[in-house]
Amino acid sequence: MYAQMVDTGVQRVLDAAELEGDERRFQDRIDAGIRVEPEDWMPESYRRTLVRQISQHAHSEVVGMLPEGNWITRAPSLLRKATLLAKVQDEGGHGLYLYAAAETLGVSRDDLIDALHAGKAKYSSIFNYPTLTWADIGAIGWLVDGAAIINQIPLCRCSYGPYGRAMVRVCKEESFHQRQGYDIMTRLAQGSEAQRRMAQDALNRWWWPAVMMFGPPDGESVHSAQSAAWRIKLHSNDDLRQRFIDQTVPQAELIGLTIPDADLRWNEERGHYDIGPIDWEEFYSVVRGDGPCNRERLAARKSAWDRGAWVRDAAAAHAAKHAGEQK
Amino acid sequence: MSLFDHVLSLGDNALILGQQLSALTGHGPVLEEDIATANIALDLVGEARLWLSLAGEIEGAGRSEDDLAFLRDEIDFRNVLLVEQPNGDFADTMARQFLFDAWHEALLAALCASADPRIAGIAGKCRKEALYHLSHSAGWVIRLGDGTAFSHDRMQQAVRNLWPYTGELFEADAGGTALIGANAGDIRPLWRQRVADTLARAALEVPADRWMQGGGRRGIHSEHMGRLLAEMQHIPRSHPGARW
Ligand SMILES: [Fe+2]
Ligand SMILES: [Fe+2]
Ligand SMILES: [Fe+2]
């Protein structure tokens, strides 16, 4: 997802009975559904895990502005241009709320950004794929924002107050984005032959990366289990992925597009769609830094940051000169 | 200039500047600025849509806002040269924005009194946004001018480079002035005052007036314009008649 395979730093999830003192009281409150707020005591591993998860999420919003920003100047109508500008602006806003949520855990935004630029912090694998045609803007809204919503709606109820509240605001906007993306795809799918081909090609390229966004099956992952115990992960990756597939397949059918999976079929017994094998090799390569656009995305972020250094210095110098003045 | 051309020129200024800013989203010096840039670009594209729709209505030939934005040739664009100057670095972008905003807000304020209720309506709506744009860009002119020695020099140079494009904002209209209800020359003193005040607060010099560039409003543009339009118009022109 926007935060994939978050390391909790623990070796084994301890049973409630094995916990003592503050740790025991902390887990009891979480089990009782009481929210953790910044001023509350929390285990260091919980705090560090949340910083990782929230900052990955924030970085994803900000890096995610790049592939879509790639098409603002070429949007094919003024209405689409305006809508895409508004979407990219929203994603920047999501980045801001999320950095602010992370800062409640005692880290600074600048440090988090440094970690991103140094390649130490991750962002979602999905944003390392290129946007090649206008239809990719439709596919991203429909599939990527669609997947994000499925992941984030449960997080509105996560144990950490500032993160849950940020998710409530974010989810409202993501659902707009999803509808706008689907609207772009619908229009293309009902358009000329060239437009239909563009739409199908975008679905072909974005489908599997979107399915992979939820991350590999949790299996025996101790990190997933710990995050679940802390209620900062509320469903398994496979459950969320299934929800996404079950929701999206009929939407594709409705507009006459074909999901690029020969093994896709409805399983009457399970009441869910079955899909073909996922190429996890591809996923791990993208996460390792070998996706089609990893280098460009990071280079673009670093370049913007470096080129902006003199601007930030000037703003700081100006503020220092005029500190104490009434504006 | 006919009423159609006047309204087109209002739309084209907003469209071309919005297009330029929209290329910057995601590449700004700080996240707040990326958000502000996208927001201002969005306001300008929104304003362009209103003026271009009205222009199409005035023309009465059935051309939509998109027909006017995407299917006109360079020679038919009526924007001033200032808005087509390249983004450059952050000082160039902000100097261009400030010189434009100081004029744009004053023009919209004057147009609020237009006898044509359609013009007054659009001006009234967009003026509030323009006021925010002006306070944002003036803030950056001051911060950079009165920031570090480096930023001061960058901003001074940017204002100097763009100065020759400010004369065109106030060119008298050959075909009379009263068509849209605002005389370009009348807002010059307010613009001058705003520029002088802000540059003074920024510890920057107001450049001396020299030869002023012009032609944009007559369809004679700069070398930058062709590429800008090629990028903006290429999809609709590659798919004639398609709906998006
Ligand atoms: Fe978002
Ligand atoms: Fe979104
Ligand atoms: Fe605005």
Coordinates of C-alpha atoms and ligand atoms in Angstrom, one line a residue:
Chain A
M1 CA 0.0 0.0 0.0
Y2 CA 1.2 3.6 0.5
A3 CA 3.1 2.0 3.4
Q4 CA 4.3 -1.4 2.4
M5 CA 6.1 -4.0 4.5
V6 CA 6.6 -1.7 7.5
D7 CA 9.4 -3.0 9.8
T8 CA 8.3 -3.0 13.5
G9 CA 11.7 -3.9 14.8
V10 CA 10.3 -6.7 16.9
Q11 CA 11.5 -10.4 16.8
R12 CA 8.3 -11.9 18.2
V13 CA 4.9 -10.6 19.2
L14 CA 4.5 -11.0 22.9
D15 CA 1.3 -12.3 24.4
A16 CA -0.6 -9.9 26.7
A17 CA 0.3 -12.2 29.6
E18 CA 4.0 -11.8 28.9
L19 CA 3.8 -8.0 29.0
E20 CA 4.3 -6.0 32.2
G21 CA 3.8 -2.5 33.6
D22 CA 3.5 0.3 31.1
E23 CA 3.6 -2.1 28.2
R24 CA 0.8 -4.2 29.6
R25 CA -1.4 -1.1 30.3
F26 CA -0.6 0.2 26.8
Q27 CA -1.7 -3.0 25.1
D28 CA -4.8 -3.3 27.4
R29 CA -5.9 0.2 26.3
I30 CA -5.4 -0.7 22.6
D31 CA -7.4 -3.9 23.1
A32 CA -10.2 -1.9 24.7
G33 CA -10.2 0.4 21.6
I34 CA -8.9 3.5 23.4
R35 CA -6.9 5.8 21.2
V36 CA -3.3 6.6 21.8
E37 CA -2.6 10.4 21.7
P38 CA 0.8 12.1 21.4
E39 CA 1.2 12.9 25.1
D40 CA 0.4 9.3 26.1
W41 CA 3.2 6.8 27.1
M42 CA 3.9 4.4 24.2
P43 CA 6.5 1.7 23.6
E44 CA 9.5 3.0 21.6
S45 CA 8.9 0.3 19.0
Y46 CA 5.3 1.4 18.5
R47 CA 6.5 5.0 18.1
R48 CA 9.2 4.1 15.6
T49 CA 7.0 1.8 13.6
L50 CA 4.4 4.5 13.3
V51 CA 7.0 7.1 12.2
R52 CA 8.0 4.6 9.5
Q53 CA 4.5 3.9 8.4
I54 CA 3.2 7.5 8.4
S55 CA 6.3 8.9 6.8
Q56 CA 6.2 6.3 4.0
H57 CA 2.6 7.3 3.5
A58 CA 3.5 11.0 3.4
H59 CA 6.4 10.4 1.0
S60 CA 4.0 8.4 -1.2
E61 CA 1.6 11.3 -1.5
V62 CA 4.4 13.7 -2.4
V63 CA 6.3 11.5 -4.8
G64 CA 2.8 10.6 -6.3
M65 CA 2.5 14.2 -7.4
L66 CA 5.2 13.5 -10.0
P67 CA 3.6 10.9 -12.3
E68 CA 0.3 12.8 -12.4
G69 CA 2.0 16.2 -12.6
N70 CA 3.6 14.9 -15.8
W71 CA 0.2 15.3 -17.5
I72 CA -1.2 18.6 -16.2
T73 CA 0.3 20.6 -19.0
R74 CA -1.1 18.1 -21.6
A75 CA -4.6 17.5 -20.2
P76 CA -6.9 17.4 -23.2
S77 CA -9.6 19.8 -21.9
L78 CA -9.6 22.7 -19.6
L79 CA -12.0 21.0 -17.2
R80 CA -9.7 17.9 -17.0
K81 CA -6.7 20.2 -16.5
A82 CA -8.5 22.0 -13.6
T83 CA -9.6 18.7 -12.1
L84 CA -6.1 17.2 -12.3
L85 CA -4.6 20.3 -10.8
A86 CA -7.0 20.1 -7.9
K87 CA -6.2 16.4 -7.4
V88 CA -2.4 17.0 -7.4
Q89 CA -3.0 19.9 -5.0
D90 CA -5.0 17.5 -2.7
E91 CA -2.2 15.0 -2.7
G92 CA 0.2 17.7 -1.6
G93 CA -2.2 18.5 1.2
H94 CA -2.3 14.8 2.2
G95 CA 1.5 14.9 2.4
L96 CA 1.2 17.9 4.7
Y97 CA -1.3 16.3 7.1
L98 CA 0.7 13.1 7.3
Y99 CA 4.0 14.9 7.9
A100 CA 2.2 16.8 10.7
A101 CA 0.9 13.5 12.1
A102 CA 4.4 12.1 12.0
E103 CA 5.8 15.2 13.8
T104 CA 3.5 14.5 16.8
L105 CA 5.8 11.5 17.3
G106 CA 8.8 13.7 17.9
V107 CA 10.4 13.7 14.4
S108 CA 10.9 16.7 12.1
R109 CA 9.6 16.9 8.5
D110 CA 13.1 17.9 7.4
D111 CA 14.6 14.8 8.9
L112 CA 12.0 12.6 7.2
I113 CA 12.6 14.3 3.9
D114 CA 16.4 13.8 4.3
A115 CA 15.7 10.1 4.9
L116 CA 13.7 9.9 1.7
H117 CA 16.4 11.6 -0.3
A118 CA 19.1 9.4 1.2
G119 CA 17.1 6.4 0.0
K120 CA 16.6 5.2 3.6
A121 CA 12.8 5.8 3.6
K122 CA 10.5 4.1 1.2
Y123 CA 7.4 5.3 -0.7
S124 CA 4.8 3.2 -2.5
S125 CA 6.1 1.0 -5.3
I126 CA 3.2 2.2 -7.5
F127 CA 4.7 5.6 -8.1
N128 CA 7.8 4.1 -9.8
Y129 CA 5.7 3.3 -12.9
P130 CA 5.6 5.8 -15.8
T131 CA 2.6 7.7 -17.0
L132 CA 2.7 7.3 -20.8
T133 CA -0.6 8.5 -22.0
W134 CA -3.6 10.6 -20.8
A135 CA -5.4 7.3 -20.0
D136 CA -2.8 6.7 -17.3
I137 CA -4.3 9.6 -15.4
G138 CA -7.6 7.8 -15.5
A139 CA -6.1 4.5 -14.5
I140 CA -4.2 6.0 -11.6
G141 CA -7.4 7.7 -10.2
W142 CA -9.5 4.7 -10.7
L143 CA -7.1 2.0 -9.6
V144 CA -4.4 3.6 -7.4
D145 CA -6.7 6.0 -5.5
G146 CA -9.3 3.2 -5.4
A147 CA -6.7 0.9 -3.8
A148 CA -5.6 3.6 -1.4
I149 CA -9.2 4.1 -0.2
I150 CA -9.6 0.4 0.5
N151 CA -6.4 0.5 2.6
Q152 CA -7.1 3.7 4.3
I153 CA -10.7 3.5 5.4
P154 CA -9.9 1.0 8.1
L155 CA -6.9 3.1 9.1
C156 CA -9.4 5.9 10.1
R157 CA -10.0 3.6 13.1
C158 CA -6.4 2.9 13.9
S159 CA -5.0 3.1 17.4
Y160 CA -3.0 6.3 16.9
G161 CA -5.3 9.4 17.1
P162 CA -3.4 11.9 14.8
Y163 CA -3.0 9.2 12.1
G164 CA -6.6 8.1 12.2
R165 CA -7.8 11.7 12.1
A166 CA -5.5 12.5 9.1
M167 CA -7.0 9.4 7.4
V168 CA -10.5 10.7 7.8
R169 CA -9.7 13.9 5.9
V170 CA -7.6 12.1 3.3
C171 CA -10.3 9.4 2.5
K172 CA -12.9 11.9 1.7
E173 CA -10.7 13.4 -1.0
E174 CA -9.4 10.1 -2.3
S175 CA -13.0 9.0 -3.1
F176 CA -13.4 12.1 -5.3
H177 CA -10.1 11.1 -7.1
Q178 CA -11.3 7.6 -7.6
R179 CA -14.6 8.7 -9.2
Q180 CA -12.8 11.3 -11.4
G181 CA -10.3 8.6 -12.6
Y182 CA -13.1 6.2 -13.4
D183 CA -14.9 9.0 -15.3
I184 CA -11.8 9.6 -17.4
M185 CA -11.6 5.9 -18.2
T186 CA -15.3 5.7 -19.0
R187 CA -15.1 8.6 -21.4
L188 CA -12.1 7.0 -23.2
A189 CA -13.7 3.5 -23.2
Q190 CA -16.8 5.0 -24.9
G191 CA -14.7 7.2 -27.3
S192 CA -12.9 6.6 -30.6
E193 CA -10.9 3.5 -31.4
A194 CA -7.7 5.3 -30.5
Q195 CA -9.2 6.4 -27.1
R196 CA -10.4 2.9 -26.4
R197 CA -7.0 1.5 -27.2
M198 CA -5.4 4.1 -24.9
A199 CA -7.7 3.1 -22.0
Q200 CA -7.1 -0.7 -22.4
D201 CA -3.4 -0.2 -22.7
A202 CA -3.4 1.9 -19.4
L203 CA -5.4 -0.8 -17.7
N204 CA -3.0 -3.5 -19.0
R205 CA 0.0 -1.6 -17.5
W206 CA -1.5 -0.5 -14.2
W207 CA -3.6 -3.5 -13.2
W208 CA -0.8 -5.7 -11.8
P209 CA 1.1 -2.9 -10.1
A210 CA -2.1 -1.8 -8.4
V211 CA -2.8 -5.4 -7.3
M212 CA 0.7 -5.5 -5.8
M213 CA 0.3 -2.2 -4.0
F214 CA -1.3 -4.1 -1.0
G215 CA 2.0 -5.9 -0.5
P216 CA 2.9 -9.6 -0.4
P217 CA 0.7 -12.0 1.6
D218 CA 1.4 -11.5 5.3
G219 CA 2.0 -15.2 5.9
E220 CA 4.1 -15.6 9.0
S221 CA 5.3 -11.9 9.0
V222 CA 6.1 -11.0 12.6
H223 CA 5.8 -7.3 11.6
S224 CA 2.3 -7.8 10.3
A225 CA 1.3 -9.6 13.5
Q226 CA 2.8 -6.9 15.7
S227 CA 1.2 -4.1 13.7
A228 CA -2.2 -6.0 14.0
A229 CA -1.7 -6.3 17.7
W230 CA -1.1 -2.5 17.9
R231 CA -4.1 -1.9 15.6
I232 CA -2.1 0.1 13.1
K233 CA -2.9 -2.6 10.5
L234 CA -6.5 -3.7 10.6
H235 CA -6.7 -6.3 7.8
S236 CA -4.4 -8.6 6.1
N237 CA -2.8 -7.6 2.7
D238 CA -4.7 -10.4 1.0
D239 CA -8.1 -9.4 2.4
L240 CA -7.6 -5.8 1.3
R241 CA -6.4 -7.0 -2.1
Q242 CA -9.4 -9.2 -2.5
R243 CA -11.7 -6.3 -1.6
F244 CA -10.0 -4.2 -4.3
I245 CA -10.4 -6.9 -7.0
D246 CA -14.0 -7.7 -6.2
Q247 CA -14.8 -4.0 -6.4
T248 CA -12.8 -3.2 -9.5
V249 CA -13.6 -6.2 -11.8
P250 CA -17.2 -5.3 -12.3
Q251 CA -16.3 -1.7 -12.9
A252 CA -14.0 -2.7 -15.7
E253 CA -16.7 -4.9 -17.2
L254 CA -19.3 -2.1 -17.0
I255 CA -17.2 0.1 -19.4
G256 CA -16.1 -2.7 -21.6
L257 CA -12.4 -3.0 -20.6
T258 CA -10.7 -6.3 -20.0
I259 CA -8.7 -7.0 -16.9
P260 CA -5.3 -8.4 -18.1
D261 CA -5.5 -11.7 -16.3
A262 CA -6.4 -14.9 -18.2
D263 CA -7.0 -16.7 -14.9
L264 CA -9.5 -14.2 -13.5
R265 CA -12.8 -15.8 -12.7
W266 CA -15.7 -15.6 -10.2
N267 CA -15.5 -18.3 -7.6
E268 CA -19.0 -19.1 -6.6
E269 CA -18.0 -21.0 -3.5
R270 CA -15.8 -18.3 -2.1
G271 CA -18.0 -15.5 -3.3
H272 CA -14.9 -13.8 -4.6
Y273 CA -12.9 -13.5 -7.7
D274 CA -9.9 -15.7 -8.1
I275 CA -6.9 -14.2 -9.9
G276 CA -3.8 -15.6 -11.6
P277 CA -0.3 -15.7 -9.9
I278 CA 1.2 -12.3 -8.9
D279 CA 4.8 -11.7 -10.1
W280 CA 6.3 -10.8 -6.7
E281 CA 9.8 -10.7 -8.3
E282 CA 8.7 -7.6 -10.1
F283 CA 7.3 -6.1 -6.8
Y284 CA 10.5 -6.8 -4.9
S285 CA 12.7 -5.3 -7.7
V286 CA 10.6 -2.1 -7.7
V287 CA 10.8 -1.9 -3.9
R288 CA 14.6 -2.5 -4.1
G289 CA 14.9 0.5 -6.4
D290 CA 14.9 -1.2 -9.8
G291 CA 11.4 -0.1 -11.1
P292 CA 11.1 1.7 -14.3
C293 CA 11.1 5.2 -12.7
N294 CA 12.7 4.8 -9.2
R295 CA 15.8 6.8 -10.2
E296 CA 13.8 9.6 -12.0
R297 CA 11.4 10.0 -9.1
L298 CA 14.0 10.3 -6.5
A299 CA 16.2 12.5 -8.6
A300 CA 13.2 14.8 -9.3
R301 CA 12.4 15.1 -5.6
K302 CA 16.1 15.8 -4.7
S303 CA 16.6 18.2 -7.5
A304 CA 13.5 20.2 -6.4
W305 CA 14.8 20.2 -2.9
D306 CA 18.3 21.2 -3.8
R307 CA 17.2 23.9 -6.2
G308 CA 14.9 25.3 -3.5
A309 CA 17.7 25.5 -0.9
W310 CA 18.5 29.2 -1.5
V311 CA 14.7 30.0 -1.4
R312 CA 14.3 28.3 2.0
D313 CA 17.5 30.0 3.2
A314 CA 16.2 33.4 2.1
A315 CA 12.8 32.8 3.8
A316 CA 14.6 31.8 7.0
A317 CA 16.9 34.8 6.8
H318 CA 14.0 37.2 6.2
A319 CA 12.0 35.7 9.1
A320 CA 15.0 36.1 11.4
K321 CA 15.5 39.7 10.4
H322 CA 11.9 40.5 11.1
A323 CA 11.4 38.3 14.1
G324 CA 9.3 40.1 16.7
E325 CA 7.8 42.5 14.3
Q326 CA 4.0 42.7 14.0
K327 CA 3.0 41.8 10.4
Chain B
M1 CA -9.9 45.4 -30.4
S2 CA -13.4 44.0 -30.6
L3 CA -15.2 42.9 -27.5
F4 CA -14.5 39.3 -28.5
D5 CA -10.7 40.1 -28.7
H6 CA -10.8 41.9 -25.3
V7 CA -12.5 39.0 -23.6
L8 CA -10.2 36.5 -25.4
S9 CA -7.2 38.5 -24.1
L10 CA -8.4 38.2 -20.5
G11 CA -8.9 34.5 -21.0
D12 CA -5.5 34.0 -22.7
N13 CA -3.6 35.8 -20.0
A14 CA -5.1 33.5 -17.4
L15 CA -4.7 30.4 -19.5
I16 CA -1.1 30.9 -20.5
L17 CA 0.0 31.8 -17.0
G18 CA -2.0 28.9 -15.5
Q19 CA -0.4 26.6 -18.0
Q20 CA 3.1 27.8 -17.0
L21 CA 2.5 27.4 -13.3
S22 CA 1.0 24.0 -13.8
A23 CA 4.3 22.7 -15.1
L24 CA 5.8 23.5 -11.7
T25 CA 3.6 21.3 -9.5
G26 CA 5.7 18.8 -7.6
H27 CA 9.0 20.7 -8.3
G28 CA 8.7 23.6 -5.8
P29 CA 11.2 24.6 -3.1
V30 CA 8.9 23.4 -0.3
L31 CA 5.7 21.4 -0.1
E32 CA 3.5 24.4 0.9
E33 CA 4.7 26.1 -2.2
D34 CA 3.8 23.2 -4.4
I35 CA 0.3 23.4 -3.0
A36 CA 0.1 27.1 -3.4
T37 CA 1.4 27.0 -7.0
A38 CA -1.2 24.3 -8.0
N39 CA -3.9 26.3 -6.3
I40 CA -3.0 29.5 -8.2
A41 CA -2.7 27.6 -11.5
L42 CA -6.1 26.1 -10.7
D43 CA -7.6 29.6 -10.1
L44 CA -6.2 30.9 -13.4
V45 CA -7.3 27.9 -15.4
G46 CA -10.8 28.4 -13.8
E47 CA -10.7 32.1 -14.8
A48 CA -9.6 31.3 -18.3
R49 CA -12.6 28.9 -18.7
L50 CA -15.0 31.7 -17.7
W51 CA -13.6 34.2 -20.1
L52 CA -13.1 31.8 -23.0
S53 CA -16.7 30.6 -22.7
L54 CA -17.9 34.1 -22.7
A55 CA -15.7 34.9 -25.7
G56 CA -17.3 32.0 -27.5
E57 CA -20.7 33.2 -26.6
I58 CA -19.9 36.7 -27.9
E59 CA -18.5 35.4 -31.1
G60 CA -21.7 33.3 -31.7
A61 CA -19.9 30.8 -33.9
G62 CA -20.4 27.9 -31.6
R63 CA -16.8 27.7 -30.4
S64 CA -16.4 26.3 -26.8
E65 CA -13.8 27.1 -24.2
D66 CA -11.9 24.1 -25.4
D67 CA -12.1 25.0 -29.0
L68 CA -10.6 28.3 -28.2
A69 CA -7.9 27.0 -25.9
F70 CA -6.8 24.0 -28.0
L71 CA -7.6 24.7 -31.6
R72 CA -6.5 28.3 -32.1
D73 CA -3.1 29.0 -33.7
E74 CA -0.5 31.1 -32.0
I75 CA -1.2 34.2 -34.1
D76 CA -4.8 34.2 -32.7
F77 CA -3.7 34.2 -29.0
R78 CA -4.2 37.6 -27.4
N79 CA -2.1 37.3 -24.2
V80 CA 0.6 39.7 -23.1
L81 CA 4.2 38.6 -23.6
L82 CA 4.8 38.7 -19.8
V83 CA 2.8 35.6 -19.1
E84 CA 4.7 33.5 -21.7
Q85 CA 8.1 34.3 -20.3
P86 CA 9.8 31.1 -19.0
N87 CA 9.4 29.9 -15.5
G88 CA 13.1 30.2 -14.9
D89 CA 14.0 29.7 -11.2
F90 CA 11.8 30.6 -8.3
A91 CA 12.8 34.3 -8.4
D92 CA 11.9 34.5 -12.1
T93 CA 8.6 32.7 -11.5
M94 CA 7.6 35.0 -8.5
A95 CA 8.7 38.2 -10.2
R96 CA 6.6 37.4 -13.2
Q97 CA 3.7 36.5 -10.9
F98 CA 4.0 39.6 -8.9
L99 CA 4.2 42.0 -11.8
F100 CA 1.1 40.2 -13.3
D101 CA -0.9 39.9 -10.1
A102 CA -0.5 43.6 -9.2
W103 CA -2.0 44.4 -12.6
H104 CA -4.5 41.6 -12.8
E105 CA -6.2 42.4 -9.5
A106 CA -6.4 46.1 -10.4
L107 CA -7.9 45.3 -13.8
L108 CA -10.5 42.9 -12.4
A109 CA -11.4 45.5 -9.8
A110 CA -12.1 48.0 -12.6
L111 CA -14.0 45.4 -14.6
C112 CA -16.4 44.8 -11.6
A113 CA -17.9 48.1 -12.7
S114 CA -18.4 47.0 -16.3
A115 CA -21.8 47.8 -17.8
D116 CA -21.8 44.2 -19.2
P117 CA -23.1 42.1 -16.3
R118 CA -21.4 39.0 -17.7
I119 CA -18.0 40.7 -17.5
A120 CA -18.7 42.3 -14.1
G121 CA -19.8 38.9 -12.8
I122 CA -16.6 37.1 -13.9
A123 CA -14.4 39.9 -12.6
G124 CA -16.1 39.9 -9.3
K125 CA -15.7 36.2 -8.8
C126 CA -12.0 36.1 -9.9
R127 CA -10.9 39.3 -8.1
K128 CA -10.9 37.6 -4.7
E129 CA -8.6 34.9 -5.9
A130 CA -6.4 37.5 -7.6
L131 CA -6.1 39.4 -4.3
Y132 CA -4.8 36.2 -2.7
H133 CA -2.4 35.6 -5.5
L134 CA -1.0 39.2 -5.1
S135 CA -0.4 38.8 -1.4
H136 CA 1.3 35.5 -2.0
S137 CA 3.6 36.7 -4.8
A138 CA 4.3 40.1 -3.1
G139 CA 5.3 38.1 0.0
W140 CA 7.9 36.2 -1.9
V141 CA 9.2 39.3 -3.6
I142 CA 9.8 40.8 -0.2
R143 CA 11.2 37.6 1.3
L144 CA 13.6 37.0 -1.5
G145 CA 14.5 40.7 -1.9
D146 CA 15.1 41.1 1.8
G147 CA 16.4 37.6 2.5
T148 CA 20.0 36.7 1.7
A149 CA 22.5 38.5 -0.5
F150 CA 22.1 35.8 -3.1
S151 CA 18.3 35.9 -3.1
H152 CA 18.3 39.7 -3.2
D153 CA 20.5 39.6 -6.4
R154 CA 18.4 36.9 -8.0
M155 CA 15.1 38.8 -7.4
Q156 CA 16.6 42.1 -8.5
Q157 CA 17.8 40.5 -11.7
A158 CA 14.5 38.8 -12.3
V159 CA 12.5 42.1 -12.0
R160 CA 15.0 43.8 -14.3
N161 CA 14.7 41.1 -16.9
L162 CA 10.9 41.1 -16.9
W163 CA 10.5 44.9 -16.7
P164 CA 10.4 45.4 -20.5
Y165 CA 7.3 43.2 -20.6
T166 CA 5.3 45.4 -18.3
G167 CA 4.6 48.2 -20.8
E168 CA 2.3 46.0 -22.8
L169 CA -0.1 45.7 -19.9
F170 CA -1.0 49.3 -20.3
E171 CA -1.0 49.7 -24.1
A172 CA -4.0 51.8 -25.2
D173 CA -6.4 49.9 -27.3
A174 CA -6.6 51.0 -30.9
G175 CA -10.4 50.4 -31.2
G176 CA -11.5 52.5 -28.3
T177 CA -11.4 51.9 -24.6
A178 CA -14.9 51.7 -23.3
L179 CA -15.8 48.3 -24.8
I180 CA -15.2 46.3 -21.7
G181 CA -15.6 49.1 -19.2
A182 CA -12.0 49.5 -18.1
N183 CA -9.3 51.7 -19.5
A184 CA -5.9 50.0 -19.4
G185 CA -4.2 53.3 -18.8
D186 CA -6.3 54.1 -15.8
I187 CA -5.0 51.3 -13.7
R188 CA -1.3 52.2 -14.3
P189 CA -0.9 54.5 -11.3
L190 CA -2.2 51.8 -8.9
W191 CA 0.0 49.2 -10.4
R192 CA 3.0 51.6 -10.2
Q193 CA 2.2 52.3 -6.6
R194 CA 1.9 48.6 -5.7
V195 CA 5.2 47.8 -7.4
A196 CA 7.0 50.7 -5.8
D197 CA 5.8 49.8 -2.3
T198 CA 6.6 46.1 -2.5
L199 CA 10.0 46.6 -4.1
A200 CA 10.8 49.2 -1.4
R201 CA 9.9 46.7 1.3
A202 CA 12.0 44.1 -0.5
A203 CA 15.0 46.5 -0.6
L204 CA 14.9 46.3 -4.4
E205 CA 15.2 49.0 -7.0
V206 CA 12.4 49.8 -9.4
P207 CA 14.0 49.4 -12.9
A208 CA 14.2 52.5 -15.1
D209 CA 11.7 52.4 -17.9
R210 CA 13.4 51.6 -21.2
W211 CA 12.2 50.2 -24.5
M212 CA 9.0 48.1 -23.9
Q213 CA 8.3 44.9 -25.7
G214 CA 4.9 44.4 -27.2
G215 CA 2.9 42.5 -29.7
G216 CA 1.3 39.7 -27.7
R217 CA -2.1 41.3 -27.8
R218 CA -1.9 41.5 -31.6
G219 CA -0.8 37.8 -31.9
I220 CA 3.0 38.5 -32.3
H221 CA 4.5 36.3 -29.6
S222 CA 7.9 35.2 -28.3
E223 CA 9.7 32.0 -29.2
H224 CA 8.5 30.4 -26.0
M225 CA 4.9 30.5 -27.1
G226 CA 5.1 27.9 -29.9
R227 CA 6.4 25.2 -27.6
L228 CA 4.0 26.0 -24.9
L229 CA 1.1 25.7 -27.3
A230 CA 2.5 22.5 -28.9
E231 CA 2.5 20.8 -25.5
M232 CA -0.8 22.1 -24.4
Q233 CA -2.7 21.5 -27.6
H234 CA -1.2 18.3 -28.9
I235 CA -3.7 15.7 -27.6
P236 CA -6.9 17.5 -28.8
R237 CA -5.3 18.2 -32.1
S238 CA -4.1 14.6 -32.6
H239 CA -7.7 13.4 -32.0
P240 CA -10.0 15.7 -33.9
G241 CA -13.6 15.6 -32.7
A242 CA -12.8 13.4 -29.7
R243 CA -14.4 14.1 -26.3
W244 CA -12.4 13.7 -23.1
Ligands
FE1 FE -3.7 11.2 -1.4
FE2 FE -5.7 10.8 -4.3
FE3 FE -7.6 29.7 -4.8

